[in-house]
Coordinates of C-alpha atoms in Angstrom, one line a residue:
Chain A
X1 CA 1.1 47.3 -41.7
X2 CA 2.5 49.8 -43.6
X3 CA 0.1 53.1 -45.0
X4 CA 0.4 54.4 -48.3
X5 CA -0.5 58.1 -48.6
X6 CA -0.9 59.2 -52.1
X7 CA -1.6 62.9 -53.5
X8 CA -3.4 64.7 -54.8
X9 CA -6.8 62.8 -54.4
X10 CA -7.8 64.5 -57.8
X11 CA -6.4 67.0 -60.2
X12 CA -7.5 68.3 -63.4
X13 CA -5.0 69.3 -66.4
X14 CA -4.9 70.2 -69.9
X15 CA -3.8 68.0 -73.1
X16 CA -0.2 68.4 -73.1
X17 CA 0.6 69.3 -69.5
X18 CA 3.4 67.2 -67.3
X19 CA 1.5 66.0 -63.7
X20 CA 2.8 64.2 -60.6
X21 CA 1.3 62.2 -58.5
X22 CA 3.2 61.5 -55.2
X23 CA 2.9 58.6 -52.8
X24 CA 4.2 58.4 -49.2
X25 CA 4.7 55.0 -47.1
X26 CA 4.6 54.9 -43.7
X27 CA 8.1 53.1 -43.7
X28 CA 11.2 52.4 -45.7
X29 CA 10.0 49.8 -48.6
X30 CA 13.1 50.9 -50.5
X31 CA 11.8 50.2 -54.2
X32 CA 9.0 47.8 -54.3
X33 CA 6.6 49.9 -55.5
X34 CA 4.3 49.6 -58.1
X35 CA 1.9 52.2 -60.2
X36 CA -1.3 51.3 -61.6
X37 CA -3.7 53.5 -64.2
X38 CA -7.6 52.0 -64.0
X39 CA -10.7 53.7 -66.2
X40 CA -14.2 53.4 -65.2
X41 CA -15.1 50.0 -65.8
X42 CA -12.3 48.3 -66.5
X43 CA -9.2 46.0 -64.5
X44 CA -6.2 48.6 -63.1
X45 CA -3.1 48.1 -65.7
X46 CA 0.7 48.1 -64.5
X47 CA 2.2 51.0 -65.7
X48 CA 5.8 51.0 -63.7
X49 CA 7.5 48.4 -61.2
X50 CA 10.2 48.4 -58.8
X51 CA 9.6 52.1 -58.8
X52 CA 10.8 53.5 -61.7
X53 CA 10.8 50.2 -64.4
X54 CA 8.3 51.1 -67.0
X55 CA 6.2 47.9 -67.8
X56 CA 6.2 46.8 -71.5
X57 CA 4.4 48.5 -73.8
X58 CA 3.5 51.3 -71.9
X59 CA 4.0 54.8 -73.3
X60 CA 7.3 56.4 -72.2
X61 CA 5.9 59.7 -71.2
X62 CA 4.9 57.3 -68.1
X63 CA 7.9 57.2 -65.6
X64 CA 8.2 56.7 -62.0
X65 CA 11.1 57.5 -59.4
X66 CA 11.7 57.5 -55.5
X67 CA 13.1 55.3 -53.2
X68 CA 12.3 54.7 -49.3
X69 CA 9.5 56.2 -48.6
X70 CA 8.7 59.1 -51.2
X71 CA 7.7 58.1 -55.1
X72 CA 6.6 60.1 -58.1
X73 CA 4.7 59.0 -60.9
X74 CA 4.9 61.8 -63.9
X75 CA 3.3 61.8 -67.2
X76 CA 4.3 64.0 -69.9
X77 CA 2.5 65.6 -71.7
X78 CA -0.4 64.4 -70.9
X79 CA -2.7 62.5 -73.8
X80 CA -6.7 61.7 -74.2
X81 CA -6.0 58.1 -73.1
X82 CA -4.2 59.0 -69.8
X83 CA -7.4 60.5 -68.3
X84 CA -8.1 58.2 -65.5
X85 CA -7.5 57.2 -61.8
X86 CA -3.8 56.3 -60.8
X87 CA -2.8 53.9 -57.3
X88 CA 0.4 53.3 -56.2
X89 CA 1.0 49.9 -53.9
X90 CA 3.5 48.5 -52.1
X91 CA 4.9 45.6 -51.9
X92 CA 7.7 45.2 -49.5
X93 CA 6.2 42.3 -48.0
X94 CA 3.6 40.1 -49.1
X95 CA 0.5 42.2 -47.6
X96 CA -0.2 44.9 -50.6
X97 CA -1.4 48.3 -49.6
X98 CA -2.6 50.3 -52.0
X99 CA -2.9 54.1 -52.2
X100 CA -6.2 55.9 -52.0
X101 CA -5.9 56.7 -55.7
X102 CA -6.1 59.7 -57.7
X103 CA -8.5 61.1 -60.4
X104 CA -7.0 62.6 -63.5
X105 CA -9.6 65.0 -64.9
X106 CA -9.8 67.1 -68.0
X107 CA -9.4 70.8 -67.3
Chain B
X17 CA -2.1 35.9 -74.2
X18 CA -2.3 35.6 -70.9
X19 CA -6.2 35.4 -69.8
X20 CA -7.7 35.3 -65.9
X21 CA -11.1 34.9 -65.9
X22 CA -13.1 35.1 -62.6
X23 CA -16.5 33.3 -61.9
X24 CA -18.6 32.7 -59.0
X25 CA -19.3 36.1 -57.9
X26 CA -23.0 36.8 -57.2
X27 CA -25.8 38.0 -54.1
X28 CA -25.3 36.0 -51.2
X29 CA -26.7 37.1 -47.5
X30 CA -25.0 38.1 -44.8
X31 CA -23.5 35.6 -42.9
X32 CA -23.3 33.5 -46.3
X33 CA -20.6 31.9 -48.5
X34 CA -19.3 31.8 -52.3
X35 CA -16.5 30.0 -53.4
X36 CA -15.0 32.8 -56.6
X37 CA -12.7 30.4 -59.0
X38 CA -10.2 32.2 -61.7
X39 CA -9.4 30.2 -65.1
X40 CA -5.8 31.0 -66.4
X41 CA -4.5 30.6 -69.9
X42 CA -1.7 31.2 -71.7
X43 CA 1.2 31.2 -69.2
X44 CA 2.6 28.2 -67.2
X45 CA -0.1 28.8 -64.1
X46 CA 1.6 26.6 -61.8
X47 CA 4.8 28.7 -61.9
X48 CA 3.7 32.1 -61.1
X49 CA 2.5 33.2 -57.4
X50 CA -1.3 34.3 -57.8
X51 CA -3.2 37.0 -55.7
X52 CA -6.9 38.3 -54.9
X53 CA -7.5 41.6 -54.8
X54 CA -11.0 43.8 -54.4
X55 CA -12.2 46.9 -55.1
X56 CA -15.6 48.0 -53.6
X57 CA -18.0 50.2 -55.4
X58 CA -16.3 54.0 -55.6
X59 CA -13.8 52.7 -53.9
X60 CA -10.1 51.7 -54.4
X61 CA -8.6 49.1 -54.1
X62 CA -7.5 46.7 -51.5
X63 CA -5.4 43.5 -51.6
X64 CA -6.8 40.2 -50.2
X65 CA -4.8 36.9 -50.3
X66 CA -1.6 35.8 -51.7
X67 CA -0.8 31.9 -52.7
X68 CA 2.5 31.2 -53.8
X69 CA 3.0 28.9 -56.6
X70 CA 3.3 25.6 -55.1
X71 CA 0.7 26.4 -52.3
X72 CA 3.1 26.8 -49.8
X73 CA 3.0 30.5 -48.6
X74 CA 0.0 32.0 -48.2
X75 CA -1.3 35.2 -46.6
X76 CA -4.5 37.0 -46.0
X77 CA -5.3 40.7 -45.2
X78 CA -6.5 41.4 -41.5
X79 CA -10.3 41.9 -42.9
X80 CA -11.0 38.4 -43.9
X81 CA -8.6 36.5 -42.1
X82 CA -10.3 33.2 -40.7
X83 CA -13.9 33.4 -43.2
X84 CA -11.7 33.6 -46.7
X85 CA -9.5 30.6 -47.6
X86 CA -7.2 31.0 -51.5
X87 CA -6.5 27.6 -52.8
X88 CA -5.3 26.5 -56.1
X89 CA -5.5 23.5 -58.4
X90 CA -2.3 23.9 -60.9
X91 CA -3.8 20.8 -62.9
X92 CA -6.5 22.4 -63.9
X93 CA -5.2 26.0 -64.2
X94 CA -7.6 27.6 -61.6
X95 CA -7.4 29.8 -58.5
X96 CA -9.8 29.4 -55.6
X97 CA -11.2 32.2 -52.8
X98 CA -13.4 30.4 -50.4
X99 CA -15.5 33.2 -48.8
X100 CA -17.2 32.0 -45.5
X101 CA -19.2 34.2 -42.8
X102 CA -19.8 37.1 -45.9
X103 CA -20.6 40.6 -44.3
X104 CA -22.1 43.7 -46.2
X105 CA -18.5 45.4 -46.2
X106 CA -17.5 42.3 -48.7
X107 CA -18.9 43.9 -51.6
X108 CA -16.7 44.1 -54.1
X109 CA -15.3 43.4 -57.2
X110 CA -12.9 40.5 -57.0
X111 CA -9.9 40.4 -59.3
X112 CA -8.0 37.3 -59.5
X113 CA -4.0 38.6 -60.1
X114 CA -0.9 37.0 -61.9
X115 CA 2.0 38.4 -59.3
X116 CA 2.7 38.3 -56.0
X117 CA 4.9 41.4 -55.6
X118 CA 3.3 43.5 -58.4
X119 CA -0.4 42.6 -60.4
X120 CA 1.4 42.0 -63.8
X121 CA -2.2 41.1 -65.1
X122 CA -5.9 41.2 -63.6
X123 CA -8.8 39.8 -64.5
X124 CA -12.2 41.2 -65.5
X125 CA -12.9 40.6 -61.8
X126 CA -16.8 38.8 -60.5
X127 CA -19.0 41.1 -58.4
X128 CA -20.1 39.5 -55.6
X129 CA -23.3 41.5 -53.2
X130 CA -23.8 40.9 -49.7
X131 CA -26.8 42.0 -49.1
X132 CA -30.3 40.6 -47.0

């Protein structure tokens, strides 16, 4: 199976500060990758596909890049609404695996 | 608008079973490839089954792999997860999923408790 390690587990930024949030698989899955945002309460929403496609109507200061095995999911300048916890998952082959997530926190 | 809408989630002992259905609407369910994925209490989140659109490929993760079964009736619009043999580490939230390389759109998910 293949392991998705994602970092930080948590990080705390101000309004208007860019963040990354990396994840690692434990083997090539060239771009089938996909980034999710999820608030307390509430069903994870698709932010970016294939790696770096943003999904529709999500804000552009969303974006995703990385191929292989090393992705990036940056927001710019970070907003009220974008406080949450982010997963990546892959999906190279058709048994998901999700990162551990991480928690955006106001600073 | 596409809608999922999960049911049958509930407090069921250990060694118990619950059959979670998922309603769709507004899309043409019985072309899109459908998944089940959970997320425990605190916890993230972890992918379950996957049921292609005509029922022809389907796939489980190693954790419930001979007590979970993922149907589908694209008559009536619905998604299926037979749980059988239900252990206290199958508390979860259950989301029923449009996608099977990506979860385009979720559900609100049904809670389902293992507990004695």
């Amino acid at each position: 199976d293949i392991q998705m390690t994602q970092s930080p587990s948590s990080l705390s930024a101000s309004l208007g500060d860019s963040v990354t949030i990396t994840c690692r698989a434990s083997q090539p899955i060239n771009t089938w990758l996909a980034w999710y945002q999820q608030k307390p309460g509430k069903a994870p929403k698709l932010l970016i596909y294939k790696a770096s496609s943003l999904e529709s109507g999500v804000p552009s200061r969303f974006s995703g890049s990385g191929s292989g095995t090393d992705f990036n999911l940056t927001i710019s300048s970070l907003q009220p609404d974008d406080f949450a916890s982010y997963y990546c998952q892959q999906y190279n082959s058709y048994s998901w695996t999700f990162g551990q997530g991480t928690k955006v926190e106001i600073k | 608008e596409v809608q999922l809408v999960e049911s049958g989630g509930g407090l069921v002992q250990p060694g118990g079973s619950l059959r979670l259905s998922c309603a769709a609407s507004g899309f043409t369910f019985s072309t899109y490839e459908m998944t089940w994925v959970r997320q425990a209490p605190g916890k993230g989140l972890e992918w379950i089954s996957y049921i292609s659109s005509g029922s022809a490929s389907i796939y489980y993760a190693e954790s419930v792999r001979g007590r979970f079964t993922v149907s589908r009736d694209n008559a009536k619009n619905s998604l299926y997860l037979q749980m059988n043999s239900l252990r206290a580490e199958d508390t979860a939230l259950y989301y029923c999923v449009r996608g099977g390389w990506y979860a385009q759109y979720w559900g609100q998910g049904t809670l389902v408790t293992v507990s004695s």
